[in-house]
């Protein structure tokens, strides 16, 4: 992690490693799993959404569209089944 550059308001690095990003998306899925709601809307930046879709989710089909980078302002619908 590039720990030499920090947000001036908080003591957190401005950059995170790919491992940290994947851990954060996995933790988000665990949080979603514990929710009572059946429909959740998520809005975020493309890098985080790409990590969620490409690494944390396992698709049943081979739809490569779900693995492509998000475009600016793009919305997608994804169903998640927890086992």
PDB file of N, CA and C in Angstrom:
ATOM      1  N   UNK A   1       0.839  -1.168   0.000  1.00  0.00           N
ATOM      2  CA  UNK A   1       0.000   0.000   0.000  1.00  0.00           C
ATOM      3  C   UNK A   1       0.886   1.233   0.000  1.00  0.00           C
ATOM      4  N   UNK A   2       0.459   2.252  -0.721  1.00  0.00           N
ATOM      5  CA  UNK A   2       1.227   3.489  -0.791  1.00  0.00           C
ATOM      6  C   UNK A   2       0.892   4.345   0.423  1.00  0.00           C
ATOM      7  N   UNK A   3       1.528   4.063   1.548  1.00  0.00           N
ATOM      8  CA  UNK A   3       1.223   4.723   2.801  1.00  0.00           C
ATOM      9  C   UNK A   3       1.842   6.097   2.970  1.00  0.00           C
ATOM     10  N   UNK A   4       2.558   6.579   1.955  1.00  0.00           N
ATOM     11  CA  UNK A   4       3.210   7.872   2.087  1.00  0.00           C
ATOM     12  C   UNK A   4       2.301   9.035   1.697  1.00  0.00           C
ATOM     13  N   UNK A   5       1.143   8.778   1.130  1.00  0.00           N
ATOM     14  CA  UNK A   5       0.207   9.824   0.722  1.00  0.00           C
ATOM     15  C   UNK A   5      -1.086   9.616   1.500  1.00  0.00           C
ATOM     16  N   UNK A   6      -1.483  10.624   2.270  1.00  0.00           N
ATOM     17  CA  UNK A   6      -2.667  10.493   3.119  1.00  0.00           C
ATOM     18  C   UNK A   6      -3.676  11.586   2.834  1.00  0.00           C
ATOM     19  N   UNK A   7      -4.934  11.262   3.081  1.00  0.00           N
ATOM     20  CA  UNK A   7      -5.999  12.247   3.050  1.00  0.00           C
ATOM     21  C   UNK A   7      -5.721  13.227   4.183  1.00  0.00           C
ATOM     22  N   UNK A   8      -5.778  14.516   3.920  1.00  0.00           N
ATOM     23  CA  UNK A   8      -5.416  15.501   4.942  1.00  0.00           C
ATOM     24  C   UNK A   8      -6.423  15.556   6.086  1.00  0.00           C
ATOM     25  N   UNK A   9      -7.650  15.118   5.875  1.00  0.00           N
ATOM     26  CA  UNK A   9      -8.671  15.148   6.924  1.00  0.00           C
ATOM     27  C   UNK A   9      -8.671  13.895   7.788  1.00  0.00           C
ATOM     28  N   UNK A  10      -8.164  12.807   7.266  1.00  0.00           N
ATOM     29  CA  UNK A  10      -8.189  11.531   7.977  1.00  0.00           C
ATOM     30  C   UNK A  10      -6.818  10.879   7.858  1.00  0.00           C
ATOM     31  N   UNK A  11      -6.512  10.009   8.774  1.00  0.00           N
ATOM     32  CA  UNK A  11      -5.250   9.282   8.722  1.00  0.00           C
ATOM     33  C   UNK A  11      -5.450   7.938   8.016  1.00  0.00           C
ATOM     34  N   UNK A  12      -5.953   8.002   6.793  1.00  0.00           N
ATOM     35  CA  UNK A  12      -6.106   6.802   5.971  1.00  0.00           C
ATOM     36  C   UNK A  12      -5.385   7.045   4.646  1.00  0.00           C
ATOM     37  N   UNK A  13      -4.762   6.026   4.097  1.00  0.00           N
ATOM     38  CA  UNK A  13      -4.063   6.192   2.822  1.00  0.00           C
ATOM     39  C   UNK A  13      -5.029   6.562   1.698  1.00  0.00           C
ATOM     40  N   UNK A  14      -4.565   7.357   0.746  1.00  0.00           N
ATOM     41  CA  UNK A  14      -5.386   7.711  -0.411  1.00  0.00           C
ATOM     42  C   UNK A  14      -5.470   6.559  -1.408  1.00  0.00           C
ATOM     43  N   UNK A  15      -4.514   5.657  -1.359  1.00  0.00           N
ATOM     44  CA  UNK A  15      -4.480   4.529  -2.282  1.00  0.00           C
ATOM     45  C   UNK A  15      -4.564   3.237  -1.492  1.00  0.00           C
ATOM     46  N   UNK A  16      -5.229   2.235  -2.069  1.00  0.00           N
ATOM     47  CA  UNK A  16      -5.285   0.937  -1.409  1.00  0.00           C
ATOM     48  C   UNK A  16      -4.805  -0.133  -2.370  1.00  0.00           C
ATOM     49  N   UNK A  17      -4.290  -1.201  -1.835  1.00  0.00           N
ATOM     50  CA  UNK A  17      -3.800  -2.295  -2.668  1.00  0.00           C
ATOM     51  C   UNK A  17      -4.984  -3.066  -3.240  1.00  0.00           C
ATOM     52  N   UNK A  18      -4.715  -3.888  -4.242  1.00  0.00           N
ATOM     53  CA  UNK A  18      -5.769  -4.724  -4.825  1.00  0.00           C
ATOM     54  C   UNK A  18      -6.320  -5.698  -3.786  1.00  0.00           C
ATOM     55  N   UNK A  19      -5.453  -6.213  -2.937  1.00  0.00           N
ATOM     56  CA  UNK A  19      -5.885  -7.131  -1.877  1.00  0.00           C
ATOM     57  C   UNK A  19      -6.824  -6.412  -0.917  1.00  0.00           C
ATOM     58  N   UNK A  20      -6.470  -5.189  -0.515  1.00  0.00           N
ATOM     59  CA  UNK A  20      -7.339  -4.413   0.379  1.00  0.00           C
ATOM     60  C   UNK A  20      -8.684  -4.128  -0.279  1.00  0.00           C
ATOM     61  N   UNK A  21      -8.657  -3.815  -1.565  1.00  0.00           N
ATOM     62  CA  UNK A  21      -9.894  -3.548  -2.300  1.00  0.00           C
ATOM     63  C   UNK A  21     -10.768  -4.791  -2.346  1.00  0.00           C
ATOM     64  N   UNK A  22     -10.179  -5.939  -2.626  1.00  0.00           N
ATOM     65  CA  UNK A  22     -10.945  -7.185  -2.669  1.00  0.00           C
ATOM     66  C   UNK A  22     -11.472  -7.540  -1.283  1.00  0.00           C
ATOM     67  N   UNK A  23     -10.688  -7.314  -0.242  1.00  0.00           N
ATOM     68  CA  UNK A  23     -11.167  -7.565   1.125  1.00  0.00           C
ATOM     69  C   UNK A  23     -12.355  -6.666   1.455  1.00  0.00           C
ATOM     70  N   UNK A  24     -12.309  -5.421   0.974  1.00  0.00           N
ATOM     71  CA  UNK A  24     -13.404  -4.485   1.241  1.00  0.00           C
ATOM     72  C   UNK A  24     -14.684  -4.909   0.514  1.00  0.00           C
ATOM     73  N   UNK A  25     -14.567  -5.388  -0.721  1.00  0.00           N
ATOM     74  CA  UNK A  25     -15.769  -5.840  -1.430  1.00  0.00           C
ATOM     75  C   UNK A  25     -16.307  -7.135  -0.809  1.00  0.00           C
ATOM     76  N   UNK A  26     -15.424  -8.009  -0.360  1.00  0.00           N
ATOM     77  CA  UNK A  26     -15.882  -9.230   0.330  1.00  0.00           C
ATOM     78  C   UNK A  26     -16.602  -8.881   1.634  1.00  0.00           C
ATOM     79  N   UNK A  27     -16.066  -7.922   2.383  1.00  0.00           N
ATOM     80  CA  UNK A  27     -16.711  -7.489   3.629  1.00  0.00           C
ATOM     81  C   UNK A  27     -18.075  -6.870   3.346  1.00  0.00           C
ATOM     82  N   UNK A  28     -18.169  -6.135   2.248  1.00  0.00           N
ATOM     83  CA  UNK A  28     -19.456  -5.557   1.855  1.00  0.00           C
ATOM     84  C   UNK A  28     -20.480  -6.650   1.584  1.00  0.00           C
ATOM     85  N   UNK A  29     -20.079  -7.708   0.879  1.00  0.00           N
ATOM     86  CA  UNK A  29     -20.998  -8.820   0.607  1.00  0.00           C
ATOM     87  C   UNK A  29     -21.459  -9.494   1.898  1.00  0.00           C
ATOM     88  N   UNK A  30     -20.559  -9.642   2.853  1.00  0.00           N
ATOM     89  CA  UNK A  30     -20.955 -10.211   4.149  1.00  0.00           C
ATOM     90  C   UNK A  30     -21.974  -9.316   4.842  1.00  0.00           C
ATOM     91  N   UNK A  31     -21.783  -8.001   4.747  1.00  0.00           N
ATOM     92  CA  UNK A  31     -22.729  -7.047   5.343  1.00  0.00           C
ATOM     93  C   UNK A  31     -24.089  -7.155   4.656  1.00  0.00           C
ATOM     94  N   UNK A  32     -24.085  -7.247   3.330  1.00  0.00           N
ATOM     95  CA  UNK A  32     -25.340  -7.394   2.567  1.00  0.00           C
ATOM     96  C   UNK A  32     -26.044  -8.686   2.964  1.00  0.00           C
ATOM     97  N   UNK A  33     -25.285  -9.743   3.132  1.00  0.00           N
ATOM     98  CA  UNK A  33     -25.841 -11.054   3.476  1.00  0.00           C
ATOM     99  C   UNK A  33     -26.629 -11.006   4.782  1.00  0.00           C
ATOM    100  N   UNK A  34     -26.203 -10.172   5.721  1.00  0.00           N
ATOM    101  CA  UNK A  34     -26.851 -10.074   7.022  1.00  0.00           C
ATOM    102  C   UNK A  34     -28.069  -9.145   7.029  1.00  0.00           C
ATOM    103  N   UNK A  35     -28.289  -8.418   5.935  1.00  0.00           N
ATOM    104  CA  UNK A  35     -29.404  -7.468   5.855  1.00  0.00           C
ATOM    105  C   UNK A  35     -30.730  -8.204   5.680  1.00  0.00           C
ATOM    106  N   UNK A  36     -31.811  -7.584   6.132  1.00  0.00           N
ATOM    107  CA  UNK A  36     -33.150  -8.153   5.959  1.00  0.00           C
ATOM    108  C   UNK A  36     -33.753  -7.819   4.596  1.00  0.00           C
ATOM    109  N   UNK A  37     -33.295  -6.736   3.981  1.00  0.00           N
ATOM    110  CA  UNK A  37     -33.869  -6.314   2.705  1.00  0.00           C
ATOM    111  C   UNK A  37     -33.579  -7.325   1.606  1.00  0.00           C
ATOM    112  N   UNK A  38     -34.529  -7.434   0.696  1.00  0.00           N
ATOM    113  CA  UNK A  38     -34.339  -8.318  -0.448  1.00  0.00           C
ATOM    114  C   UNK A  38     -33.845  -7.554  -1.672  1.00  0.00           C
ATOM    115  N   UNK A  39     -34.008  -6.247  -1.691  1.00  0.00           N
ATOM    116  CA  UNK A  39     -33.540  -5.405  -2.790  1.00  0.00           C
ATOM    117  C   UNK A  39     -32.670  -4.302  -2.201  1.00  0.00           C
ATOM    118  N   UNK A  40     -31.469  -4.186  -2.707  1.00  0.00           N
ATOM    119  CA  UNK A  40     -30.519  -3.177  -2.247  1.00  0.00           C
ATOM    120  C   UNK A  40     -29.944  -2.490  -3.480  1.00  0.00           C
ATOM    121  N   UNK A  41     -29.887  -1.177  -3.445  1.00  0.00           N
ATOM    122  CA  UNK A  41     -29.289  -0.401  -4.528  1.00  0.00           C
ATOM    123  C   UNK A  41     -27.911   0.065  -4.065  1.00  0.00           C
ATOM    124  N   UNK A  42     -26.911  -0.150  -4.908  1.00  0.00           N
ATOM    125  CA  UNK A  42     -25.539   0.225  -4.581  1.00  0.00           C
ATOM    126  C   UNK A  42     -25.051   1.222  -5.627  1.00  0.00           C
ATOM    127  N   UNK A  43     -24.487   2.302  -5.155  1.00  0.00           N
ATOM    128  CA  UNK A  43     -23.884   3.301  -6.038  1.00  0.00           C
ATOM    129  C   UNK A  43     -22.446   3.508  -5.575  1.00  0.00           C
ATOM    130  N   UNK A  44     -21.514   3.407  -6.512  1.00  0.00           N
ATOM    131  CA  UNK A  44     -20.113   3.542  -6.151  1.00  0.00           C
ATOM    132  C   UNK A  44     -19.312   3.926  -7.379  1.00  0.00           C
ATOM    133  N   UNK A  45     -17.988   3.951  -7.236  1.00  0.00           N
ATOM    134  CA  UNK A  45     -17.128   4.257  -8.375  1.00  0.00           C
ATOM    135  C   UNK A  45     -16.765   2.975  -9.118  1.00  0.00           C
ATOM    136  N   UNK A  46     -16.334   3.136 -10.351  1.00  0.00           N
ATOM    137  CA  UNK A  46     -16.120   2.005 -11.252  1.00  0.00           C
ATOM    138  C   UNK A  46     -15.112   0.992 -10.730  1.00  0.00           C
ATOM    139  N   UNK A  47     -14.043   1.434 -10.101  1.00  0.00           N
ATOM    140  CA  UNK A  47     -13.011   0.503  -9.631  1.00  0.00           C
ATOM    141  C   UNK A  47     -13.554  -0.424  -8.564  1.00  0.00           C
ATOM    142  N   UNK A  48     -14.305   0.128  -7.619  1.00  0.00           N
ATOM    143  CA  UNK A  48     -14.876  -0.696  -6.554  1.00  0.00           C
ATOM    144  C   UNK A  48     -15.909  -1.664  -7.119  1.00  0.00           C
ATOM    145  N   UNK A  49     -16.775  -1.167  -8.015  1.00  0.00           N
ATOM    146  CA  UNK A  49     -17.787  -2.036  -8.618  1.00  0.00           C
ATOM    147  C   UNK A  49     -17.146  -3.134  -9.456  1.00  0.00           C
ATOM    148  N   UNK A  50     -16.061  -2.801 -10.152  1.00  0.00           N
ATOM    149  CA  UNK A  50     -15.345  -3.811 -10.933  1.00  0.00           C
ATOM    150  C   UNK A  50     -14.774  -4.888 -10.027  1.00  0.00           C
ATOM    151  N   UNK A  51     -14.209  -4.496  -8.902  1.00  0.00           N
ATOM    152  CA  UNK A  51     -13.682  -5.475  -7.955  1.00  0.00           C
ATOM    153  C   UNK A  51     -14.801  -6.370  -7.433  1.00  0.00           C
ATOM    154  N   UNK A  52     -15.928  -5.772  -7.099  1.00  0.00           N
ATOM    155  CA  UNK A  52     -17.075  -6.545  -6.616  1.00  0.00           C
ATOM    156  C   UNK A  52     -17.524  -7.561  -7.658  1.00  0.00           C
ATOM    157  N   UNK A  53     -17.702  -7.104  -8.890  1.00  0.00           N
ATOM    158  CA  UNK A  53     -18.231  -7.991  -9.938  1.00  0.00           C
ATOM    159  C   UNK A  53     -17.213  -9.009 -10.443  1.00  0.00           C
ATOM    160  N   UNK A  54     -15.969  -8.606 -10.574  1.00  0.00           N
ATOM    161  CA  UNK A  54     -14.975  -9.495 -11.181  1.00  0.00           C
ATOM    162  C   UNK A  54     -14.343 -10.472 -10.197  1.00  0.00           C
ATOM    163  N   UNK A  55     -14.274 -10.098  -8.911  1.00  0.00           N
ATOM    164  CA  UNK A  55     -13.548 -10.940  -7.962  1.00  0.00           C
ATOM    165  C   UNK A  55     -14.409 -11.488  -6.830  1.00  0.00           C
ATOM    166  N   UNK A  56     -15.341 -10.709  -6.311  1.00  0.00           N
ATOM    167  CA  UNK A  56     -16.114 -11.150  -5.149  1.00  0.00           C
ATOM    168  C   UNK A  56     -17.336 -11.976  -5.530  1.00  0.00           C
ATOM    169  N   UNK A  57     -17.901 -11.717  -6.705  1.00  0.00           N
ATOM    170  CA  UNK A  57     -19.073 -12.471  -7.152  1.00  0.00           C
ATOM    171  C   UNK A  57     -18.636 -13.600  -8.080  1.00  0.00           C
ATOM    172  N   UNK A  58     -19.333 -14.705  -7.994  1.00  0.00           N
ATOM    173  CA  UNK A  58     -19.076 -15.825  -8.894  1.00  0.00           C
ATOM    174  C   UNK A  58     -20.328 -16.019  -9.727  1.00  0.00           C
ATOM    175  N   UNK A  59     -20.219 -15.749 -11.023  1.00  0.00           N
ATOM    176  CA  UNK A  59     -21.378 -15.833 -11.899  1.00  0.00           C
ATOM    177  C   UNK A  59     -21.648 -17.268 -12.307  1.00  0.00           C
ATOM    178  N   UNK A  60     -22.948 -17.620 -12.365  1.00  0.00           N
ATOM    179  CA  UNK A  60     -23.335 -18.969 -12.787  1.00  0.00           C
ATOM    180  C   UNK A  60     -23.203 -19.128 -14.293  1.00  0.00           C
ATOM    181  N   UNK A  61     -23.437 -18.048 -15.027  1.00  0.00           N
ATOM    182  CA  UNK A  61     -23.319 -18.128 -16.482  1.00  0.00           C
ATOM    183  C   UNK A  61     -21.982 -17.543 -16.917  1.00  0.00           C
ATOM    184  N   UNK A  62     -21.732 -17.612 -18.176  1.00  0.00           N
ATOM    185  CA  UNK A  62     -20.453 -17.103 -18.689  1.00  0.00           C
ATOM    186  C   UNK A  62     -20.644 -15.734 -19.342  1.00  0.00           C
ATOM    187  N   UNK A  63     -21.563 -14.926 -18.823  1.00  0.00           N
ATOM    188  CA  UNK A  63     -21.848 -13.607 -19.375  1.00  0.00           C
ATOM    189  C   UNK A  63     -20.670 -12.680 -19.104  1.00  0.00           C
ATOM    190  N   UNK A  64     -19.829 -12.485 -20.107  1.00  0.00           N
ATOM    191  CA  UNK A  64     -18.638 -11.659 -19.925  1.00  0.00           C
ATOM    192  C   UNK A  64     -18.984 -10.185 -19.745  1.00  0.00           C
ATOM    193  N   UNK A  65     -20.204  -9.778 -20.071  1.00  0.00           N
ATOM    194  CA  UNK A  65     -20.623  -8.389 -19.868  1.00  0.00           C
ATOM    195  C   UNK A  65     -20.494  -8.007 -18.399  1.00  0.00           C
ATOM    196  N   UNK A  66     -20.756  -8.929 -17.497  1.00  0.00           N
ATOM    197  CA  UNK A  66     -20.679  -8.655 -16.067  1.00  0.00           C
ATOM    198  C   UNK A  66     -19.245  -8.451 -15.587  1.00  0.00           C
ATOM    199  N   UNK A  67     -18.278  -8.862 -16.388  1.00  0.00           N
ATOM    200  CA  UNK A  67     -16.882  -8.725 -15.989  1.00  0.00           C
ATOM    201  C   UNK A  67     -16.220  -7.503 -16.615  1.00  0.00           C
ATOM    202  N   UNK A  68     -16.918  -6.814 -17.521  1.00  0.00           N
ATOM    203  CA  UNK A  68     -16.358  -5.628 -18.170  1.00  0.00           C
ATOM    204  C   UNK A  68     -16.349  -4.451 -17.207  1.00  0.00           C
ATOM    205  N   UNK A  69     -15.422  -3.519 -17.442  1.00  0.00           N
ATOM    206  CA  UNK A  69     -15.337  -2.311 -16.626  1.00  0.00           C
ATOM    207  C   UNK A  69     -16.599  -1.477 -16.790  1.00  0.00           C
ATOM    208  N   UNK A  70     -17.052  -0.892 -15.685  1.00  0.00           N
ATOM    209  CA  UNK A  70     -18.215  -0.025 -15.732  1.00  0.00           C
ATOM    210  C   UNK A  70     -17.876   1.257 -16.485  1.00  0.00           C
ATOM    211  N   UNK A  71     -18.832   1.740 -17.268  1.00  0.00           N
ATOM    212  CA  UNK A  71     -18.672   3.014 -17.944  1.00  0.00           C
ATOM    213  C   UNK A  71     -19.235   4.125 -17.067  1.00  0.00           C
ATOM    214  N   UNK A  72     -18.862   5.351 -17.331  1.00  0.00           N
ATOM    215  CA  UNK A  72     -19.311   6.492 -16.540  1.00  0.00           C
ATOM    216  C   UNK A  72     -20.841   6.544 -16.511  1.00  0.00           C
ATOM    217  N   UNK A  73     -21.408   6.542 -15.309  1.00  0.00           N
ATOM    218  CA  UNK A  73     -22.855   6.628 -15.135  1.00  0.00           C
ATOM    219  C   UNK A  73     -23.622   5.352 -15.443  1.00  0.00           C
ATOM    220  N   UNK A  74     -22.939   4.250 -15.710  1.00  0.00           N
ATOM    221  CA  UNK A  74     -23.599   3.002 -16.076  1.00  0.00           C
ATOM    222  C   UNK A  74     -24.302   2.372 -14.875  1.00  0.00           C
ATOM    223  N   UNK A  75     -25.449   1.776 -15.143  1.00  0.00           N
ATOM    224  CA  UNK A  75     -26.191   1.043 -14.111  1.00  0.00           C
ATOM    225  C   UNK A  75     -26.331  -0.404 -14.571  1.00  0.00           C
ATOM    226  N   UNK A  76     -26.230  -1.324 -13.630  1.00  0.00           N
ATOM    227  CA  UNK A  76     -26.435  -2.746 -13.919  1.00  0.00           C
ATOM    228  C   UNK A  76     -27.310  -3.361 -12.847  1.00  0.00           C
ATOM    229  N   UNK A  77     -27.968  -4.409 -13.213  1.00  0.00           N
ATOM    230  CA  UNK A  77     -28.779  -5.161 -12.260  1.00  0.00           C
ATOM    231  C   UNK A  77     -28.121  -6.519 -12.054  1.00  0.00           C
ATOM    232  N   UNK A  78     -27.913  -6.886 -10.791  1.00  0.00           N
ATOM    233  CA  UNK A  78     -27.260  -8.148 -10.471  1.00  0.00           C
ATOM    234  C   UNK A  78     -28.065  -8.817  -9.350  1.00  0.00           C
ATOM    235  N   UNK A  79     -28.407 -10.069  -9.546  1.00  0.00           N
ATOM    236  CA  UNK A  79     -29.055 -10.855  -8.505  1.00  0.00           C
ATOM    237  C   UNK A  79     -28.014 -11.683  -7.778  1.00  0.00           C
ATOM    238  N   UNK A  80     -28.071 -11.678  -6.462  1.00  0.00           N
ATOM    239  CA  UNK A  80     -27.091 -12.429  -5.668  1.00  0.00           C
ATOM    240  C   UNK A  80     -27.836 -13.474  -4.833  1.00  0.00           C
ATOM    241  N   UNK A  81     -27.396 -14.703  -4.937  1.00  0.00           N
ATOM    242  CA  UNK A  81     -27.954 -15.791  -4.138  1.00  0.00           C
ATOM    243  C   UNK A  81     -26.883 -16.264  -3.167  1.00  0.00           C
ATOM    244  N   UNK A  82     -27.165 -16.106  -1.875  1.00  0.00           N
ATOM    245  CA  UNK A  82     -26.220 -16.551  -0.859  1.00  0.00           C
ATOM    246  C   UNK A  82     -26.536 -17.987  -0.475  1.00  0.00           C
ATOM    247  N   UNK A  83     -25.498 -18.790  -0.296  1.00  0.00           N
ATOM    248  CA  UNK A  83     -25.735 -20.191   0.092  1.00  0.00           C
ATOM    249  C   UNK A  83     -25.453 -20.392   1.540  1.00  0.00           C
TER     250      UNK A  83
END
